[in-house]
CSV table of C-alpha atoms and ligand atoms in Angstrom, one decimal:
chain,number,residue,atom,x,y,z
B,180,MET,CA,0.0,0.0,0.0
B,181,SER,CA,1.4,3.4,-1.0
B,182,ALA,CA,0.5,6.9,0.2
B,183,VAL,CA,-1.5,7.3,-3.1
B,184,GLN,CA,-3.6,4.2,-2.3
B,185,ALA,CA,-4.0,5.3,1.3
B,186,LEU,CA,-5.2,8.7,0.2
B,187,LYS,CA,-7.7,7.1,-2.2
B,188,ALA,CA,-8.9,4.7,0.5
B,189,ALA,CA,-9.5,7.7,2.9
B,190,ARG,CA,-11.5,9.6,0.2
B,191,ASP,CA,-13.5,6.5,-0.6
B,192,ALA,CA,-14.4,6.4,3.1
B,193,GLY,CA,-15.7,9.9,2.8
B,194,ILE,CA,-12.8,11.7,4.5
B,195,ASP,CA,-11.8,15.1,3.2
B,196,LEU,CA,-8.1,15.8,3.6
B,197,THR,CA,-6.2,19.0,3.7
B,198,VAL,CA,-2.7,20.0,4.8
B,199,ASP,CA,-2.0,22.7,7.4
B,200,GLY,CA,1.8,23.1,7.7
B,201,ASP,CA,3.1,19.6,8.5
B,202,ALA,CA,-0.3,18.5,9.8
B,203,LEU,CA,-2.8,16.4,8.0
B,204,VAL,CA,-6.3,17.8,8.7
B,205,LEU,CA,-9.3,15.4,8.3
B,206,ALA,CA,-12.9,16.2,7.9
B,207,ALA,CA,-15.6,13.6,7.7
B,208,ALA,CA,-19.4,13.6,8.1
B,209,LYS,CA,-19.2,10.3,10.1
B,210,VAL,CA,-16.6,8.5,12.1
B,211,PRO,CA,-14.1,7.0,9.7
B,212,PRO,CA,-13.3,3.2,9.9
B,213,PRO,CA,-10.3,2.5,12.3
B,214,ALA,CA,-8.5,0.7,9.5
B,215,VAL,CA,-8.6,3.8,7.3
B,216,LEU,CA,-7.3,5.9,10.2
B,217,ASP,CA,-4.5,3.4,10.8
B,218,LEU,CA,-3.6,3.7,7.1
B,219,LEU,CA,-3.5,7.5,7.3
B,220,ALA,CA,-1.3,7.4,10.4
B,221,CYS,CA,1.1,5.0,8.7
B,222,HIS,CA,1.3,7.1,5.5
B,223,LYS,CA,0.9,10.6,7.0
B,224,ALA,CA,4.3,12.0,5.7
B,225,GLY,CA,3.7,10.6,2.2
B,226,ILE,CA,0.1,12.0,2.0
B,227,VAL,CA,1.2,15.4,3.3
B,228,ALA,CA,3.9,15.4,0.6
B,229,LEU,CA,1.2,14.5,-2.1
B,230,LEU,CA,-1.2,17.2,-1.0
B,231,ARG,CA,1.1,20.1,-0.3
B,232,PRO,CA,1.8,22.4,-3.2
B,233,THR,CA,5.5,22.6,-4.1
B,234,ASN,CA,7.5,25.7,-5.2
B,235,ASP,CA,6.3,25.2,-8.8
B,236,GLY,CA,2.7,25.5,-7.7
B,237,TRP,CA,1.8,21.8,-8.3
B,238,SER,CA,1.2,19.3,-5.5
B,239,GLY,CA,2.3,15.7,-5.8
B,240,GLU,CA,-1.3,14.9,-6.8
B,241,ASP,CA,-1.1,17.3,-9.7
B,242,TRP,CA,2.1,15.7,-10.8
B,243,LEU,CA,0.6,12.2,-10.6
B,244,ALA,CA,-2.5,13.4,-12.5
B,245,PHE,CA,-0.2,14.8,-15.2
B,246,PHE,CA,1.8,11.5,-15.3
B,247,ASP,CA,-1.4,9.4,-15.6
B,248,GLU,CA,-2.8,11.7,-18.3
B,249,ARG,CA,0.4,11.5,-20.4
B,250,ALA,CA,0.7,7.8,-19.9
B,251,GLY,CA,-3.0,7.3,-20.9
B,252,ILE,CA,-2.5,9.4,-24.1
B,253,ALA,CA,0.6,7.5,-25.1
B,254,GLU,CA,-1.0,4.1,-24.4
B,255,PHE,CA,-4.5,4.6,-25.8
B,256,ASP,CA,-4.0,7.3,-28.5
B,257,GLY,CA,-0.4,6.5,-29.3
B,258,GLY,CA,-0.9,2.7,-29.1
B,259,LEU,CA,2.2,2.1,-27.0
B,260,PRO,CA,2.6,-0.8,-24.6
B,261,ARG,CA,2.0,0.3,-21.0
B,262,ALA,CA,5.8,0.2,-20.0
B,263,SER,CA,6.7,2.4,-23.0
B,264,ALA,CA,3.8,4.7,-22.4
B,265,GLU,CA,4.9,5.2,-18.8
B,266,ALA,CA,8.5,5.8,-19.9
B,267,ARG,CA,7.2,8.5,-22.3
B,268,ALA,CA,5.1,10.0,-19.5
B,269,PHE,CA,8.1,10.1,-17.2
B,270,ASP,CA,10.0,12.1,-19.8
B,271,CYS,CA,7.1,14.5,-20.1
B,272,CYS,CA,7.1,15.0,-16.3
B,273,VAL,CA,10.9,15.7,-16.3
B,274,ALA,CA,10.5,18.2,-19.1
B,275,GLU,CA,7.5,19.9,-17.4
B,276,TRP,CA,9.4,20.0,-14.1
B,277,LEU,CA,12.3,21.7,-15.8
B,278,ASN,CA,9.9,24.3,-17.3
B,279,ARG,CA,8.2,24.9,-14.0
B,280,ASN,CA,11.5,25.2,-12.0
B,281,PRO,CA,13.6,27.4,-14.3
B,282,VAL,CA,17.0,28.6,-13.5
B,283,ARG,CA,17.4,32.3,-13.8
B,284,ALA,CA,21.1,33.1,-13.9
B,285,SER,CA,22.6,36.5,-14.4
B,286,ALA,CA,24.3,36.9,-17.7
B,287,GLY,CA,28.1,37.0,-17.7
B,288,TYR,CA,28.8,33.9,-15.7
B,289,CYS,CA,28.5,30.3,-16.6
B,290,HIS,CA,25.9,28.5,-14.6
B,291,GLY,CA,27.8,25.2,-14.9
B,292,CYS,CA,31.3,26.1,-13.8
B,293,GLY,CA,30.8,29.7,-12.5
B,294,GLY,CA,33.4,31.0,-14.9
B,295,SER,CA,33.1,34.1,-17.0
B,296,GLU,CA,33.1,34.5,-20.7
B,297,HIS,CA,36.3,34.5,-22.7
B,298,ALA,CA,36.9,35.5,-26.3
B,299,HIS,CA,37.6,31.9,-27.2
B,300,ASP,CA,34.9,30.5,-24.9
B,301,LYS,CA,31.6,32.3,-25.3
B,302,LEU,CA,28.7,31.8,-23.0
B,303,LEU,CA,25.6,30.6,-24.8
B,304,PRO,CA,22.0,31.0,-23.6
B,305,PHE,CA,20.1,27.7,-22.9
B,306,GLY,CA,16.4,27.6,-22.2
B,307,THR,CA,13.3,29.1,-23.7
B,308,GLU,CA,11.9,32.6,-23.8
B,309,GLN,CA,9.1,31.4,-21.5
B,310,THR,CA,11.4,30.1,-18.7
B,311,GLY,CA,14.4,32.4,-19.1
B,312,HIS,CA,17.9,31.5,-20.0
B,313,ALA,CA,20.8,30.0,-18.2
B,314,TRP,CA,24.1,31.1,-19.6
B,315,LEU,CA,26.7,28.3,-20.1
B,316,HIS,CA,29.9,27.5,-21.9
B,317,SER,CA,29.0,24.9,-24.5
B,318,ARG,CA,31.4,22.4,-22.9
B,319,CYS,CA,29.6,22.9,-19.6
B,320,TRP,CA,26.1,22.3,-20.9
B,321,SER,CA,25.8,18.5,-20.8
B,322,ALA,CA,27.0,18.2,-17.2
B,323,TRP,CA,24.7,21.0,-16.1
B,324,HIS,CA,21.8,19.5,-18.0
B,325,ALA,CA,22.4,16.1,-16.5
B,326,SER,CA,22.4,17.6,-13.0
B,327,ARG,CA,19.2,19.6,-13.6
B,328,LYS,CA,17.6,16.4,-14.9
B,329,ALA,CA,18.8,14.5,-11.8
B,330,GLU,CA,17.1,17.3,-9.7
B,331,ALA,CA,13.9,16.7,-11.6
B,332,VAL,CA,14.1,12.9,-11.2
B,333,ALA,CA,14.7,13.3,-7.4
B,334,ALA,CA,11.8,15.8,-7.0
B,335,LEU,CA,9.4,13.5,-9.0
B,336,SER,CA,10.4,10.4,-7.0
B,337,THR,CA,9.2,12.0,-3.8
B,338,PHE,CA,5.7,11.7,-5.3
B,339,GLY,CA,6.3,8.1,-6.4
B,340,ILE,CA,6.8,9.0,-10.0
B,341,CYS,CA,9.8,6.9,-11.0
B,342,MET,CA,11.5,5.8,-14.2
B,343,ARG,CA,10.1,2.3,-15.0
B,344,THR,CA,12.8,0.2,-16.5
B,345,SER,CA,11.4,-2.0,-19.2
B,346,PRO,CA,11.8,-5.7,-18.4
X,132,ZN,ZN1,31.3,26.9,-17.8
């Protein structure tokens, strides 16, 4: 049983859940079944993490909904096997996370190595108009991008969104 399943079980039992700081606040019209309360106690930290909005404005639930939607589109509209559809959905989540958590660096310094621009080693803007640019030496880009991607993967894994390796 995961935090996601515990959350669903609680809602199915008629419990309304909100987060106040680190506390999970329950509201229910009738006394919830003890088994459901035990589940909530057991998964409290995970459920709080799912419900609390993050810096990018999306909660873990929003991320899971986005993942499910992308996986569904790839599987049913794209005709992919489930494992491939989930792999594609994961890539979409990583890209979306990078867009929602942009790096805004001041021009003049490389965001990868912190060095400045040289005549023979120009800084290049990476990113989009929408998210702003990070300035990097071309040789610094791949390491910087890999570390940004690792940041996205780590953030998503806290919501239980993980890279499924195909069997
Ligand atoms: Zn650099």
